[in-house]
Amino acid sequence: MYLTLLNGTGFVFNVDDYMELRSKYHIMGAPVGTANTKGWSPNQSTLPVELSKFETQLLLDNNIAKLVNKSKDLKAKPTVEKLEKCKADFESRLLGQEEALKTEKLRETERYMDKILSGKRKKLLKQGKNEMAAALTANDVLLEMSSNFRFDRQNALVEVPCEHPTDHSAQIVTGPIVNTTSLKYRVFKDLWKRGKYVTSGDAFGADFLVYPGDPMIYHASHIVIVHETPVIKPLELIAKVRLSVIVNKSCVFAYEIANDEEIHYQTVAWCNPGK
């Protein structure tokens, strides 16, 4: 599996790759493509999927995917052969749209054939063409429609492929894209190893959100605050725990102790003695 390096992180352009990452490896990412629908909203985003830097680094560390840089090849000036092939492919796609639209028009004509025949016959009768009206058949209508069909290329759909449509080269990115020794990355990696679905917690004032299952089905159950030491100021503790109450999630502090590489977790709950 290959991730494309863009803006310092990995992007997924293949739908099968993304479904494998999501279902098998619990990697969520964020779809950032624009859906071809009216009234588009961010909840309707599609491919490509932008992975966080932590997600990208995690996939590299576990040899699940490779990160590639395609900028050199895709920014290079195309050869005459590539340009001609691109034009031919584009022409082929336009012809495909034309044939598909014509087929649909014929199918629609057949669906309303009785009404169309009745209308055409009435028109011929008003013109005094009784014999033509009597001889008119469904095949005549379909033949007329087929011969008069015109495809206006100005109204053609512009295809925006998720994956690059032609073969191209890329360079493997070997270096890490985040500090793999940082506590925040190690917490993310540890939670992932425990089988959790982990996403960014920025929107909730936390470092991470933890889900009991796929976020398409489940709400986040915990917010995770990464703390460099096991010592926390009372006001900061109150603020974070109150925040977790407001968003209806459990608050977890992740920290490490000096001379101990193990990550420790502490769940803190808000208790209201008056209730």
Short mmCIF file of C-alpha atoms in Angstrom, two decimals, residues 34-139:
data_model
loop_
_atom_site.label_atom_id
_atom_site.label_comp_id
_atom_site.label_asym_id
_atom_site.label_seq_id
_atom_site.Cartn_x
_atom_site.Cartn_y
_atom_site.Cartn_z
CA THR A 34 -15.50 17.35 -2.72
CA ALA A 35 -18.57 15.22 -3.42
CA ASN A 36 -20.26 15.83 -6.78
CA THR A 37 -23.60 16.77 -5.21
CA LYS A 38 -25.69 19.90 -4.75
CA GLY A 39 -25.73 21.39 -1.30
CA TRP A 40 -22.36 19.86 -0.43
CA SER A 41 -21.34 19.89 3.22
CA PRO A 42 -18.13 18.74 4.97
CA ASN A 43 -19.96 15.59 6.13
CA GLN A 44 -20.24 14.54 2.49
CA SER A 45 -16.52 14.71 1.72
CA THR A 46 -14.99 11.91 -0.30
CA LEU A 47 -11.55 10.76 -1.45
CA PRO A 48 -8.75 11.56 -1.11
CA VAL A 49 -8.33 10.94 2.62
CA GLU A 50 -5.83 13.01 4.54
CA LEU A 51 -4.11 11.07 7.31
CA SER A 52 -2.73 12.82 10.37
CA LYS A 53 1.04 12.84 10.70
CA PHE A 54 0.75 10.41 13.61
CA GLU A 55 -1.38 8.02 11.53
CA THR A 56 1.08 8.23 8.64
CA GLN A 57 4.08 7.59 10.90
CA LEU A 58 2.29 4.70 12.59
CA LEU A 59 1.68 2.99 9.25
CA LEU A 60 5.32 3.45 8.30
CA ASP A 61 6.59 2.14 11.64
CA ASN A 62 4.51 -1.01 11.34
CA ASN A 63 5.37 -1.61 7.64
CA ILE A 64 1.69 -1.38 6.70
CA ALA A 65 2.32 1.24 4.01
CA LYS A 66 5.06 3.13 2.23
CA LEU A 67 5.13 6.90 1.80
CA VAL A 68 5.98 8.15 -1.68
CA ASN A 69 6.70 11.58 -3.14
CA LYS A 70 5.30 12.01 -6.67
CA SER A 71 5.97 15.72 -7.08
CA LYS A 72 9.07 15.30 -9.25
CA ASP A 73 7.34 13.15 -11.86
CA LEU A 74 3.95 14.88 -11.85
CA LYS A 75 5.50 18.36 -12.13
CA ALA A 76 7.76 17.37 -15.03
CA LYS A 77 6.89 18.71 -18.47
CA PRO A 78 4.93 16.00 -20.33
CA THR A 79 6.36 14.50 -23.51
CA VAL A 80 4.57 14.70 -26.84
CA GLU A 81 3.59 11.02 -26.49
CA LYS A 82 2.06 11.62 -23.07
CA LEU A 83 0.11 14.63 -24.33
CA GLU A 84 -1.28 12.66 -27.28
CA LYS A 85 -2.25 9.78 -25.00
CA CYS A 86 -3.93 12.20 -22.59
CA LYS A 87 -5.94 13.76 -25.44
CA ALA A 88 -6.95 10.33 -26.71
CA ASP A 89 -8.05 9.21 -23.25
CA PHE A 90 -10.05 12.41 -22.79
CA GLU A 91 -11.73 11.95 -26.17
CA SER A 92 -12.57 8.36 -25.25
CA ARG A 93 -14.22 9.48 -22.01
CA LEU A 94 -16.29 12.09 -23.86
CA LEU A 95 -17.45 9.50 -26.37
CA GLY A 96 -18.36 7.23 -23.48
CA GLN A 97 -20.49 9.97 -21.93
CA GLU A 98 -22.15 10.62 -25.29
CA GLU A 99 -23.03 6.95 -25.75
CA ALA A 100 -24.31 6.66 -22.18
CA LEU A 101 -26.52 9.75 -22.54
CA LYS A 102 -27.89 8.55 -25.87
CA THR A 103 -28.72 5.13 -24.41
CA GLU A 104 -30.52 6.78 -21.50
CA LYS A 105 -32.50 9.05 -23.86
CA LEU A 106 -33.62 6.03 -25.89
CA ARG A 107 -34.57 4.17 -22.72
CA GLU A 108 -36.59 7.16 -21.53
CA THR A 109 -38.31 7.41 -24.91
CA GLU A 110 -39.30 3.74 -24.71
CA ARG A 111 -40.64 4.28 -21.20
CA TYR A 112 -43.08 6.95 -22.42
CA MET A 113 -43.62 5.53 -25.91
CA ASP A 114 -47.42 5.34 -25.69
CA LYS A 115 -47.75 9.03 -24.84
CA ILE A 116 -45.17 10.04 -27.46
CA LEU A 117 -46.88 8.02 -30.21
CA SER A 118 -50.28 9.43 -29.26
CA GLY A 119 -48.99 12.99 -29.38
CA LYS A 120 -47.21 12.59 -32.71
CA ARG A 121 -50.24 10.92 -34.30
CA LYS A 122 -52.54 13.71 -33.13
CA LYS A 123 -50.16 16.26 -34.60
CA LEU A 124 -50.08 14.43 -37.96
CA LEU A 125 -53.86 14.16 -38.01
CA LYS A 126 -54.22 17.91 -37.44
CA GLN A 127 -51.93 18.40 -40.44
CA GLY A 128 -54.19 16.13 -42.52
CA LYS A 129 -51.57 13.40 -42.80
CA ASN A 130 -53.85 10.52 -41.91
CA GLU A 131 -51.83 7.79 -43.66
CA MET A 132 -48.58 8.86 -41.94
CA ALA A 133 -50.35 8.93 -38.59
CA ALA A 134 -51.68 5.41 -39.08
CA ALA A 135 -48.32 4.07 -40.25
CA LEU A 136 -46.26 5.64 -37.43
CA THR A 137 -44.61 2.98 -35.21
CA ALA A 138 -42.41 2.91 -32.12
CA ASN A 139 -39.39 2.05 -34.25
#
